[in-house]
Coordinates of C-alpha atoms and ligand atoms in Angstrom, one line a residue:
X22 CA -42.2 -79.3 -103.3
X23 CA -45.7 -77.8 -104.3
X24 CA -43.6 -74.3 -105.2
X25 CA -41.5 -76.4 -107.6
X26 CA -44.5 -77.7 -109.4
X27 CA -46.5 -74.8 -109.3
X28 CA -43.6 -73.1 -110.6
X29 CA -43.5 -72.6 -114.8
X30 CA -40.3 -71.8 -114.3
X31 CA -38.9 -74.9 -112.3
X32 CA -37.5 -77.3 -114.9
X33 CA -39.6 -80.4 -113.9
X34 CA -36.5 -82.9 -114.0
X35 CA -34.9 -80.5 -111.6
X36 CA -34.8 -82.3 -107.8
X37 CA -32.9 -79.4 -106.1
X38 CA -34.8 -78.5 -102.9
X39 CA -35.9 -75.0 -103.8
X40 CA -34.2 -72.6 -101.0
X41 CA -37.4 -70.3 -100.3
X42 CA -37.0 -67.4 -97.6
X43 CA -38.9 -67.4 -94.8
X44 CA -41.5 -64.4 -93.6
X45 CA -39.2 -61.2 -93.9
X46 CA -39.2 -57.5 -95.4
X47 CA -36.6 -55.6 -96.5
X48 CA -35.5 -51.9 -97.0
X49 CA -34.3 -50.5 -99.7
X50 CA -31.9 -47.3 -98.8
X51 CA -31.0 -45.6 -101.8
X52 CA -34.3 -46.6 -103.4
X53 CA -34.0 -43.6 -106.0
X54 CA -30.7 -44.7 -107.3
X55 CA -29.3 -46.6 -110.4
X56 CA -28.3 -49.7 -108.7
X57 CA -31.8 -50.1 -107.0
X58 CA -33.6 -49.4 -110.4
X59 CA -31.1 -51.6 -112.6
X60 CA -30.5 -54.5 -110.3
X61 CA -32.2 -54.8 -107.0
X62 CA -35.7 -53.9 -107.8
X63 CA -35.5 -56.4 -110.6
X64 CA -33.6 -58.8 -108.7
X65 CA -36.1 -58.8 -106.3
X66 CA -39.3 -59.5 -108.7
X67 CA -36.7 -62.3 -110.6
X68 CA -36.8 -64.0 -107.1
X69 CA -40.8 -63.7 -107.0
X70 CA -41.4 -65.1 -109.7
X71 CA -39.4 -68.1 -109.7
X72 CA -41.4 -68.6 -106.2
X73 CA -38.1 -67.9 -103.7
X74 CA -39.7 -65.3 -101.8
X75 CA -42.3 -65.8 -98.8
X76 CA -45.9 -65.1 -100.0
X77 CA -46.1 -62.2 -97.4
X78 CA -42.4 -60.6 -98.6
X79 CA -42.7 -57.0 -97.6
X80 CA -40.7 -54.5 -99.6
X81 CA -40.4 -50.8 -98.2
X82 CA -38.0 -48.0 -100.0
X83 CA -36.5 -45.1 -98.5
X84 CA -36.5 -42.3 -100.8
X85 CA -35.9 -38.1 -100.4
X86 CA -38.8 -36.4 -98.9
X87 CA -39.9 -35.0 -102.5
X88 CA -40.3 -38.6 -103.4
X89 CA -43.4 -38.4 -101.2
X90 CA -45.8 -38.0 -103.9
X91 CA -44.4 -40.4 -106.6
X92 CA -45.9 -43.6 -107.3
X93 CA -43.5 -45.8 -105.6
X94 CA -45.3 -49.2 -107.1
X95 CA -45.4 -47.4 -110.6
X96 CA -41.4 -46.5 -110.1
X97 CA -40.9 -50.5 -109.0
X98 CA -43.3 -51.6 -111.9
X99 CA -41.0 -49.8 -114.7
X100 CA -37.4 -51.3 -113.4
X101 CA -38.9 -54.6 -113.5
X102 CA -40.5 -54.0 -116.5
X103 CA -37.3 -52.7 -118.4
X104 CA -34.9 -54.6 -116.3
X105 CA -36.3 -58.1 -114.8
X106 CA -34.4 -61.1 -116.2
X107 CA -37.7 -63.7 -116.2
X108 CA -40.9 -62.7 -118.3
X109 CA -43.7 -60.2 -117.0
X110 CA -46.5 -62.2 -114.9
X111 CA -49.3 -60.3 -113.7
X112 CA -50.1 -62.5 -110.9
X113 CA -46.2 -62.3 -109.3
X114 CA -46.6 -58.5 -110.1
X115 CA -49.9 -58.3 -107.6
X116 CA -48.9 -60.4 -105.1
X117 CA -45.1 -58.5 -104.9
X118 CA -47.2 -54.9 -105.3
X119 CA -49.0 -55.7 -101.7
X120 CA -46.1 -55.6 -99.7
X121 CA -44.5 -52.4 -101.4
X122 CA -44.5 -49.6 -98.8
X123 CA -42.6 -46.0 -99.7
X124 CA -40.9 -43.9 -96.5
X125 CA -40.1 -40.4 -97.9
X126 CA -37.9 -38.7 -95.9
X127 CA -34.4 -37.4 -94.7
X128 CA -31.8 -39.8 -93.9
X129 CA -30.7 -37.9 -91.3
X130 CA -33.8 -37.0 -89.5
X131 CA -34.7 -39.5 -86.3
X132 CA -38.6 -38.8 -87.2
X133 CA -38.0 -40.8 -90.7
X134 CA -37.0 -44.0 -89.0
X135 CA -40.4 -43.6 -86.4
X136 CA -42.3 -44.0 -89.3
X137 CA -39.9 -46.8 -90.8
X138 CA -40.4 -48.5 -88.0
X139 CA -44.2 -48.0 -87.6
X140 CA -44.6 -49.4 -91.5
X141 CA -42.6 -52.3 -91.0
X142 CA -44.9 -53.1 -87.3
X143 CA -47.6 -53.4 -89.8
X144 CA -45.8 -55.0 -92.2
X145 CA -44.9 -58.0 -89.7
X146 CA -49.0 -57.5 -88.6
X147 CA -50.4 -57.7 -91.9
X148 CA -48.1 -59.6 -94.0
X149 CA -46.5 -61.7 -91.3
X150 CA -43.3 -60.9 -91.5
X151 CA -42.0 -61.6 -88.1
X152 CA -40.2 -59.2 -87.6
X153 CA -37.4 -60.4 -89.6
X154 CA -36.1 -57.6 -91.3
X155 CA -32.9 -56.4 -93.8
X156 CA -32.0 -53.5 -94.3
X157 CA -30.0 -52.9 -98.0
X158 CA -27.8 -49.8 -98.0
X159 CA -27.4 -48.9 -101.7
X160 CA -26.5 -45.4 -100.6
X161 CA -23.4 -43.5 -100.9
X162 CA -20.8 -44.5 -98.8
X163 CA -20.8 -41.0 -96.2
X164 CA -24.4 -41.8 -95.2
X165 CA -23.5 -45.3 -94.3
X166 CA -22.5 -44.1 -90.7
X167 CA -25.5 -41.8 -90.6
X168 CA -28.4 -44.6 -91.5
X169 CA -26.6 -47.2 -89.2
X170 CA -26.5 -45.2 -86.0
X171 CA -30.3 -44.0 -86.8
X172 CA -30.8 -48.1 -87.0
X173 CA -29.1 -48.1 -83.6
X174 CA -30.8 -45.2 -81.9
X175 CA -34.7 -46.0 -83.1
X176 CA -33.6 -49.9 -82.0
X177 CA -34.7 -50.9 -85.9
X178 CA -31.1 -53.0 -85.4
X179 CA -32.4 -54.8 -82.6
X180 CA -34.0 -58.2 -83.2
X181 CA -36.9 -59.3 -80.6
X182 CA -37.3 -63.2 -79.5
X183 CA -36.0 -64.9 -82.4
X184 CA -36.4 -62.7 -85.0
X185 CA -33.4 -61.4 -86.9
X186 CA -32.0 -57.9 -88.5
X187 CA -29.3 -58.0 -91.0
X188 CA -27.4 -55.3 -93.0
X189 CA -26.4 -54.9 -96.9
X190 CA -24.1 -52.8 -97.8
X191 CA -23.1 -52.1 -101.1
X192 CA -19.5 -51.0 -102.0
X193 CA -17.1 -48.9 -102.1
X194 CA -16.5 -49.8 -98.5
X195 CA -14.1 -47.1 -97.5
X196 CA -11.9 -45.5 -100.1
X197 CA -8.5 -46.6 -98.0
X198 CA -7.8 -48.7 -95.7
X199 CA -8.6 -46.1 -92.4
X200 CA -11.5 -45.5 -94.1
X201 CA -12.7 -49.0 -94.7
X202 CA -11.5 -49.4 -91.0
X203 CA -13.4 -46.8 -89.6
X204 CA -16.6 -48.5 -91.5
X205 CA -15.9 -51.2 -90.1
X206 CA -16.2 -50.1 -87.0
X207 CA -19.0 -48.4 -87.0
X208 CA -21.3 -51.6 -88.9
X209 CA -19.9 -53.5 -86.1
X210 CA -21.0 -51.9 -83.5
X211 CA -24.5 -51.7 -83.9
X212 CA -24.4 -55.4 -86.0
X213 CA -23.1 -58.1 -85.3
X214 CA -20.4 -60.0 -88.0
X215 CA -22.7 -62.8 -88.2
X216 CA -25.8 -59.8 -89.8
X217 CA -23.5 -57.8 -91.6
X218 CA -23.5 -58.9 -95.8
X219 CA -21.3 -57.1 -98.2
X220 CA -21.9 -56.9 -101.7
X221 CA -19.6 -57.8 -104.0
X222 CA -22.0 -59.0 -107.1
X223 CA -19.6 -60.7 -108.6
X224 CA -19.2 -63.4 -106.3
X225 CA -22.8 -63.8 -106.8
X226 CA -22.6 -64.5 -110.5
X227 CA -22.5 -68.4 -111.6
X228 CA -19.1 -68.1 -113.8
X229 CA -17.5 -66.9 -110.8
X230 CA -18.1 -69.7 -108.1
X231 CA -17.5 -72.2 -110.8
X232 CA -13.9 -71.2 -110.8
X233 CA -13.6 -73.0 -107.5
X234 CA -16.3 -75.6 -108.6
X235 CA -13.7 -76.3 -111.5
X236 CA -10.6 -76.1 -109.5
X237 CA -11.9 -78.9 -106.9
X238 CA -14.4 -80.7 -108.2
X239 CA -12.0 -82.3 -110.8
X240 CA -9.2 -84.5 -110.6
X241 CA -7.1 -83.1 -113.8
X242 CA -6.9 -79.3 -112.9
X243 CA -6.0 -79.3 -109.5
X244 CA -2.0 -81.3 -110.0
X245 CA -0.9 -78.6 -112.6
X246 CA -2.6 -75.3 -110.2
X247 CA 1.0 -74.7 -109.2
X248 CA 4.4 -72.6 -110.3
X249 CA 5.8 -75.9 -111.9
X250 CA 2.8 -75.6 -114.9
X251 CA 1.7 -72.2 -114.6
X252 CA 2.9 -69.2 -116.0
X253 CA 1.2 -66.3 -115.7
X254 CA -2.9 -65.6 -114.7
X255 CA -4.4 -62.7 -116.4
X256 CA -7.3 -61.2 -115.3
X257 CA -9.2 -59.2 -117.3
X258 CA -12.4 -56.9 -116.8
X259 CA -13.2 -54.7 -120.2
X260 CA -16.2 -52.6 -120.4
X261 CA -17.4 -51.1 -123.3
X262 CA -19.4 -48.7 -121.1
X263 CA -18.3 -44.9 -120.1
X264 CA -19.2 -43.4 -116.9
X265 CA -22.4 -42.4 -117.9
X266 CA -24.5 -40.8 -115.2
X267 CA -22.3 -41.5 -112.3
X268 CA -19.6 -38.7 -112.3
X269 CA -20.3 -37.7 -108.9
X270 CA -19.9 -41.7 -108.2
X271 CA -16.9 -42.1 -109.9
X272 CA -14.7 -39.3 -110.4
X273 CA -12.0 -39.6 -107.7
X274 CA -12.7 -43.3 -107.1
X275 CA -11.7 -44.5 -110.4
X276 CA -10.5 -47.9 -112.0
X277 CA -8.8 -49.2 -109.1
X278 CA -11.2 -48.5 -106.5
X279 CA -14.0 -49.0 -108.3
X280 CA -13.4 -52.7 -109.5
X281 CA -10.2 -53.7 -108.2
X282 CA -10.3 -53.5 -104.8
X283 CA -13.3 -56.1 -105.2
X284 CA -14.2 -58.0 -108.0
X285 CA -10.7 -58.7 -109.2
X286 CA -8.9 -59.2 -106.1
X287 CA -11.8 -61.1 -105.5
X288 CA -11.2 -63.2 -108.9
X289 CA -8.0 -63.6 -107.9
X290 CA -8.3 -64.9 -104.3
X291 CA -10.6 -67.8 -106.3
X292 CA -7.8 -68.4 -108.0
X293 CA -4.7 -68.8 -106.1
X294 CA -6.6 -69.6 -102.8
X295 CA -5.9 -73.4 -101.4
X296 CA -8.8 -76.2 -101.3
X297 CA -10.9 -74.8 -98.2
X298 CA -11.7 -77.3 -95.8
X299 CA -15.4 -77.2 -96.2
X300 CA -17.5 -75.2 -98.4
X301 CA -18.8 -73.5 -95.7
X302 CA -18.8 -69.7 -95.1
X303 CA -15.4 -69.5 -92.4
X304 CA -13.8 -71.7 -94.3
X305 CA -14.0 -70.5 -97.6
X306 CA -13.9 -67.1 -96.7
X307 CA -10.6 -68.3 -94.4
X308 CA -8.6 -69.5 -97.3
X309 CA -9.6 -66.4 -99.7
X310 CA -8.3 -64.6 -97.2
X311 CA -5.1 -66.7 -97.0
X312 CA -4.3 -65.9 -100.2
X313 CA -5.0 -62.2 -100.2
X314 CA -2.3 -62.1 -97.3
X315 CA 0.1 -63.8 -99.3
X316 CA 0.0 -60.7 -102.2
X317 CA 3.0 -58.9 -102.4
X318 CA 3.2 -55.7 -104.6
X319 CA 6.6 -55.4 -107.1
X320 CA 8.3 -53.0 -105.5
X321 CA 8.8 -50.8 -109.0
X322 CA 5.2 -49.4 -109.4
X323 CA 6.5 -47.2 -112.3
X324 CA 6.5 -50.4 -114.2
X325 CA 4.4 -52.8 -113.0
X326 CA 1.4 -50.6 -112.4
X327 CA -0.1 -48.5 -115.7
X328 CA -3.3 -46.1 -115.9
X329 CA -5.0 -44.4 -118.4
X330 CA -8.0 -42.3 -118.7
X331 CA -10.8 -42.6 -121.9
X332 CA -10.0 -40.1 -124.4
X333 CA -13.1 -39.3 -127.5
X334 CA -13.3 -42.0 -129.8
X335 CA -15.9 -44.8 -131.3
X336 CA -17.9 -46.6 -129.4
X337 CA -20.2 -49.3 -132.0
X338 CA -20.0 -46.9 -134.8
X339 CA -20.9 -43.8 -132.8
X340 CA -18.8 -41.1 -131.6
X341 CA -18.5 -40.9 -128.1
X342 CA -16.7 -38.2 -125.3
X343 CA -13.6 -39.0 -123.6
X344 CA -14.1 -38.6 -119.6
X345 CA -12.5 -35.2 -119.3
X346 CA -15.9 -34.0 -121.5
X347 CA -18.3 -36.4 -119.6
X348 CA -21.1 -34.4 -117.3
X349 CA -20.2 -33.2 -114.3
X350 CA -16.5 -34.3 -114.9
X351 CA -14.1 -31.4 -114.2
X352 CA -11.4 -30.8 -116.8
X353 CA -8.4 -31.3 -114.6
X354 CA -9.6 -34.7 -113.6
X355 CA -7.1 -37.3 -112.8
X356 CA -9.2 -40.1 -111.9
X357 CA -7.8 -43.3 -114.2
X358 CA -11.0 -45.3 -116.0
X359 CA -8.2 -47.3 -117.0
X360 CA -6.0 -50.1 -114.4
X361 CA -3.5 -52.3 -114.7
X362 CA -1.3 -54.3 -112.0
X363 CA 1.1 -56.7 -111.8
X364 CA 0.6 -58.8 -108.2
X365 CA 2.9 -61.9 -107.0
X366 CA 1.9 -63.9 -104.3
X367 CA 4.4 -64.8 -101.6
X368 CA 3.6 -69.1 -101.0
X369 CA 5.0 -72.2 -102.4
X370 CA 2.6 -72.7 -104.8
X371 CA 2.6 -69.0 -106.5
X372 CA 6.6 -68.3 -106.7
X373 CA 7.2 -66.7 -109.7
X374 CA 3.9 -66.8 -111.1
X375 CA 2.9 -63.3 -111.8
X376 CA -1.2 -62.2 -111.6
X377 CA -1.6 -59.5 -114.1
X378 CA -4.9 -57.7 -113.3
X379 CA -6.5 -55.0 -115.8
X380 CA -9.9 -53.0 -116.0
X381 CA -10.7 -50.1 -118.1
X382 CA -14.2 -48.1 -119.3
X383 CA -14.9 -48.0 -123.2
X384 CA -12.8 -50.5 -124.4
X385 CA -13.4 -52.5 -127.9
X386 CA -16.1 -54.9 -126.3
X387 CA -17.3 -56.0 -123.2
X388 CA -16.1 -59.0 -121.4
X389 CA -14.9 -60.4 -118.2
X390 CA -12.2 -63.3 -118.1
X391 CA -9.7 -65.2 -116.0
X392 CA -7.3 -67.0 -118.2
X393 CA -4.4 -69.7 -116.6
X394 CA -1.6 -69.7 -118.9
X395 CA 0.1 -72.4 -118.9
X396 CA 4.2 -73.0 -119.6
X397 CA 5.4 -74.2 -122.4
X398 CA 6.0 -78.1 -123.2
X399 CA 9.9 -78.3 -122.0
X400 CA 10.6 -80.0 -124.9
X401 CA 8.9 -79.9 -128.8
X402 CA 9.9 -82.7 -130.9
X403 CA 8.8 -81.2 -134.3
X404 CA 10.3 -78.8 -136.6
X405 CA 11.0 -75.6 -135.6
X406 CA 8.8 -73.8 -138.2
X407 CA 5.7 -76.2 -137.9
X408 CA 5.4 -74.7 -134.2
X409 CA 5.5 -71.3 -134.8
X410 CA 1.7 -71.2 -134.8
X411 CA 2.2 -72.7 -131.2
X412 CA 0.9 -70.5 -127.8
X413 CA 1.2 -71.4 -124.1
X414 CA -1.8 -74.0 -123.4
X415 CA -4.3 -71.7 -121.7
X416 CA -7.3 -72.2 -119.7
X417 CA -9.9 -69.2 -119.6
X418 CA -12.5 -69.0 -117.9
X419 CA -15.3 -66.5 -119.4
X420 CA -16.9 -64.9 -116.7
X421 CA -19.3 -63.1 -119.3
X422 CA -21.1 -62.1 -121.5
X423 CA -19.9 -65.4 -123.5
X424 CA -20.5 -67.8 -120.4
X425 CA -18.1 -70.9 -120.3
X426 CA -14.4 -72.3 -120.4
X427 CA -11.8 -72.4 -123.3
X428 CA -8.9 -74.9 -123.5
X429 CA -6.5 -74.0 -125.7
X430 CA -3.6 -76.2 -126.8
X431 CA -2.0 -77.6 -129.9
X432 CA -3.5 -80.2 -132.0
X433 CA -2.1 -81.6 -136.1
X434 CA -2.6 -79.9 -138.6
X435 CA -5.0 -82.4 -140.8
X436 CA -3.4 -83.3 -144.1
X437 CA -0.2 -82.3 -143.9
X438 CA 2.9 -85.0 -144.1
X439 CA 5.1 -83.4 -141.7
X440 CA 3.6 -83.1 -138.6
X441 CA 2.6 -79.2 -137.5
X442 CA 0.8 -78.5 -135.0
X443 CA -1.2 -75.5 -134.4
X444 CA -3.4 -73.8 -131.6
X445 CA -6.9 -75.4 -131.8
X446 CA -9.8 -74.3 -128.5
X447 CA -12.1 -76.8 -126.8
X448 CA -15.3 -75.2 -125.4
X449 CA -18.0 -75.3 -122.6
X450 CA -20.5 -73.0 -122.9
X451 CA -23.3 -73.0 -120.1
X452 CA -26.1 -72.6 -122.8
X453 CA -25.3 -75.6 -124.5
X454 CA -24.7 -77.8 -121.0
X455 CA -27.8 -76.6 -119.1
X456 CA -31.4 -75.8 -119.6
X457 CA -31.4 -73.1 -116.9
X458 CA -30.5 -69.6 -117.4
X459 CA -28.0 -68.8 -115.3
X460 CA -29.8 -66.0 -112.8
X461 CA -28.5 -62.4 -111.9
X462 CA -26.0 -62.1 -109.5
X463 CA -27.9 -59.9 -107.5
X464 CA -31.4 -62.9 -107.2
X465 CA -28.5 -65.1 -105.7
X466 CA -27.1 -62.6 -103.2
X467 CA -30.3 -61.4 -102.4
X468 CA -31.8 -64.6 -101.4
X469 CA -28.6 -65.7 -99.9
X470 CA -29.2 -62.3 -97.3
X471 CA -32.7 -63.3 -96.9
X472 CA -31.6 -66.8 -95.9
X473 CA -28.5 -65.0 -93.7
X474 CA -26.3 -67.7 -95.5
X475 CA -22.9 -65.9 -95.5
X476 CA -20.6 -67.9 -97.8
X477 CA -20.8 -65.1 -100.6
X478 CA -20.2 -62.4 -98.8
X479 CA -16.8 -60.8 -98.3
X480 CA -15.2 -60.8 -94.3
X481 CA -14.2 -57.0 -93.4
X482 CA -10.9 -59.2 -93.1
X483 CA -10.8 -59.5 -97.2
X484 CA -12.6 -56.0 -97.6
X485 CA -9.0 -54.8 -95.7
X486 CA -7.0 -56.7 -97.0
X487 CA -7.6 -55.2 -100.8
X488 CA -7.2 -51.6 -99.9
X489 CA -4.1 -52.9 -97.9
X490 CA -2.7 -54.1 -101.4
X491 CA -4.0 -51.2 -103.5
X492 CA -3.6 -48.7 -101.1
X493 CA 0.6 -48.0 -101.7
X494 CA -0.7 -48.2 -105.2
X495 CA -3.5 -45.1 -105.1
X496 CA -0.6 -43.6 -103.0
X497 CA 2.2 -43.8 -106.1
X498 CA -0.2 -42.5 -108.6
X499 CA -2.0 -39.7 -107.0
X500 CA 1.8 -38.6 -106.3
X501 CA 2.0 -38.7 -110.3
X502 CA 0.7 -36.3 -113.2
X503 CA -2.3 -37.5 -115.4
X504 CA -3.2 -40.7 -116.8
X505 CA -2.1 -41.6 -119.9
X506 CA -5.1 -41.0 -122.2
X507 CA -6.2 -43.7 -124.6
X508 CA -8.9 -43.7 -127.5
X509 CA -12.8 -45.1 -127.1
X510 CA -13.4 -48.0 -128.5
X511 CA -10.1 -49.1 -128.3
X512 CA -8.3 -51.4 -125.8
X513 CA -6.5 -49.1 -123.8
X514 CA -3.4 -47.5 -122.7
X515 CA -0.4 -48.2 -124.3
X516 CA 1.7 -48.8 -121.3
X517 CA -0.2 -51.8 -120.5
X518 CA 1.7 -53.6 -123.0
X519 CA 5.1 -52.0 -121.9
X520 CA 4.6 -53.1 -118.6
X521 CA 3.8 -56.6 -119.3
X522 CA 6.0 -57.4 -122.3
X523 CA 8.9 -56.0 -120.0
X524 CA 8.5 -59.8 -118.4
X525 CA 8.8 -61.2 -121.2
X526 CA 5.2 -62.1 -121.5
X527 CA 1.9 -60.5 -123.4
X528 CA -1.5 -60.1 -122.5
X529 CA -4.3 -62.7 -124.0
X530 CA -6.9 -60.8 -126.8
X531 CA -9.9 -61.6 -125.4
Ligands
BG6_617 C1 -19.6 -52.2 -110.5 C2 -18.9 -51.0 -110.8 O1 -19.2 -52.8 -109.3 O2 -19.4 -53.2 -111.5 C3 -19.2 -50.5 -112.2 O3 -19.1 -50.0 -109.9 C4 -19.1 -51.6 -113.2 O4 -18.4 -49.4 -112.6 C5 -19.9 -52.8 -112.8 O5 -19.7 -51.1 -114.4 C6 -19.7 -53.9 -113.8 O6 -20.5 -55.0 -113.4 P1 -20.8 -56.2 -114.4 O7 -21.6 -57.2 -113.6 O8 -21.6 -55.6 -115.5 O9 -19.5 -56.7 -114.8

């Protein structure tokens, strides 16, 4: 307990057993990139400093030869600096800046992984870590094949005594099913299942495993999860974002790719999936899966599947391009920034309960939800104007940037003789319920890899399974002419409505 006490950063009522790592380094592929400088860098110091990480925590990046005379702590120092979620301390920043090591060199030159290999021997001699090593692949996804078989060939995959090696890799994990197959394939056999962690960050955020603390923790939620109460589920993911320096990222991914396959597939496995039998990696990950296999696609894409692409407009009182004008974006692009799907799933408890899933770049605001909406009350004993004000009953839960639960339902209208009733929302937000921050996604995944505690990380099973869904979807709209555009700052394509009003239903405002 002497980290919890020495930590400023522990609240002292707090009896949660810290979960520290043990002796370990890992190995930042990719070190150059956005992702390492935005999330993983910081994510890493976040972990220091609130005294998760072992005192001897080695951190080597792999950069591009011409990296060779940068100032790789100086480069580490500034993401943290601009990025980190807990305050600047000097004395975390010393005792992290020890174990930096930099390896410039070509990812697909065998001599880069000799000296990888020779830094982390002194690594495990000086710093004592064991040789327990991870290596994080935040890369793009044609070198993944390339950097795993150099793993294999230099025997950097191979643990010695009880030591252990482990893999991260960052999506997109294939861009169709062969592909993700073929991945698959290639991960597997150098690693086994048991060492191999994909990312998907949003499993690692708080607001997203309380959807299944929610579901099963409580006794009121749970009886009405089912057809015979529930609607529709919408699932929304709005950026107010563009594609800003990642063209050669994102143009021919797009939308669907990009966020669907994962995060809201993901979302949605959370929240149709049954009760797993134990919280426990196989079995979570079991039912999750479960659910994913039950997801059938309407056979009529031409309605029940919209895109759209970000045309100029206003982004926070500043004009902004549309993605046809972005860098490195060519004119003719097709790639949507904009996706929305209806899903069904094919069990008992989801008959006729449709799963309306939408994502899109430079929209109105920023936020992430999953709102439950609920049937309406089979019979309403008032007058019919004094419910007009009345919704469905919904339950949202905000994923972010607003972190909590709505409830939303009808209460009186105070003062008024007749009775009307009107929509009224009960809230939970995390800031008011608990002291602690919530941390980064990436700190919890991080650590969770370090530990090799598996739980939040997707089976190749689930990773399949999405491009199995999305796949006849990609397939339908590359066979189609452009997205339809839509304005900046705005919320998106028009056919989104079409397509869901067409049930009879409309989408929440967030
Ligand atoms: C990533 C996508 O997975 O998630 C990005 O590649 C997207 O395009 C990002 O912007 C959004 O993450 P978050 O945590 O800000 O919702």
């Amino acid at each position: 307990m002497s980290s919890v006490r020495g930590n400023p950063l522990r609240d002292p009522q707090d009896q949660r057993l810290p979960r520290v790592a043990g002796p370990c380094s890992m190995v930042l592929f990719g070190v150059t990139g956005d992702l390492s400088r935005r999330k993983v860098m910081p994510a890493i110091y976040d972990l220091c400093n609130r005294g998760l990480l072992p005192p001897g925590f080695g951190l080597v990046g792999v950069a591009r030869r011409d990296w060779a005379e940068q100032d790789f702590a100086q480069i580490v120092h500034d993401a943290v600096r601009e990025h980190a979620r807990t305050p600047f301390n000097e004395a975390t920043w010393s005792r992290l800046c020890e174990g930096l090591r930099l390896v410039p060199g070509d990812l697909a030159d065998a001599a880069t992984y000799a000296e990888l290999a020779r830094v982390l021997a002194d690594l495990d001699q000086v710093r004592g870590t064991n040789g327990n090593h991870a290596f994080y692949l935040s890369i793009p996804p044609g070198m993944f094949p390339v950097v795993v078989e150099h793993l294999k060939s230099s025997r950097l995959a191979e643990p010695s005594g009880d030591s252990w090696r482990r893999v991260v890799i960052e999506k997109p994990f294939g861009h169709d099913l062969a592909s993700a197959q073929h991945l698959n394939h290639v991960v597997q056999e150098v690693f086994p299942s048991g060492s191999v962690f994909r990312i998907d960050h949003y499993l690692g955020k708080e607001t997203v495993q309380n959807l299944l603390a929610v579901r099963f923790a409580n006794a009121m939620f749970e009886p009405l999860w089912n057809a015979n109460f529930i609607d529709n589920v919408q699932i929304t993911m709005a950026e107010d974002i563009g594609i800003g320096g990642r063209a050669g990222y994102y143009d021919g991914i797009g939308a669907a790719r990009d966020v669907i396959q994962n995060h809201l597939l993901q979302l949605l496995a959370l929240v149709a999936m049954e009760e797993p039998l134990s919280f426990d990696a196989d079995d979570v990950r079991e039912e999750k899966q479960k659910a994913l296999r039950a997801v059938r696609l309407p056979r009529d894409l031409g309605k029940h599947a919209v895109r759209g692409q970000y045309a100029t407009g206003w982004q926070g009182g500043v004009p902004v391009r549309g993605y046809l004008e972005e860098d490195g974006i060519p004119p003719s692009s097709r790639t949507e920034t904009f996706a929305a799907l209806r899903l069904d799933l094919d069990t008992r408890r989801w008959a006729g309960v449709p799963f309306y899933l939408r994502t899109g770049k430079r929209l109105g605001r920023r936020v992430t939800e999953v709102a439950v909406i609920f049937k309406r009350a089979p019979h309403l004993p008032f007058e019919r104007t004094a419910v007009q004000e009345l919704g469905n009953n919904a339950l949202v839960f905000r994923i972010q940037p607003d972190e909590g639960m709505t409830l939303r339902f009808g209460a009186k209208v105070p003062g008024t003789s007749s009775i009307q009733v009107r929509d009224v929302s009960m809230d939970f937000q995390y800031g008011d319920s608990f002291v602690d921050s919530s941390p980064e996604a990436y700190e919890r995944l991080i650590l969770d890899v370090l530990l090799g505690d598996p739980p939040l990380f997707p089976r190749h099973e689930e990773v399949e399974l999405g491009w199995r869904i999305l796949d006849p979807v990609l397939d339908f709209w590359s066979a189609k002419g452009a997205p339809e555009p839509y304005v900046s700052g705005g919320w998106g394509p028009h056919g989104q409505y079409a397509m869901i009003e067409r049930d009879g239903r409309t989408w929440r405002r967030p």
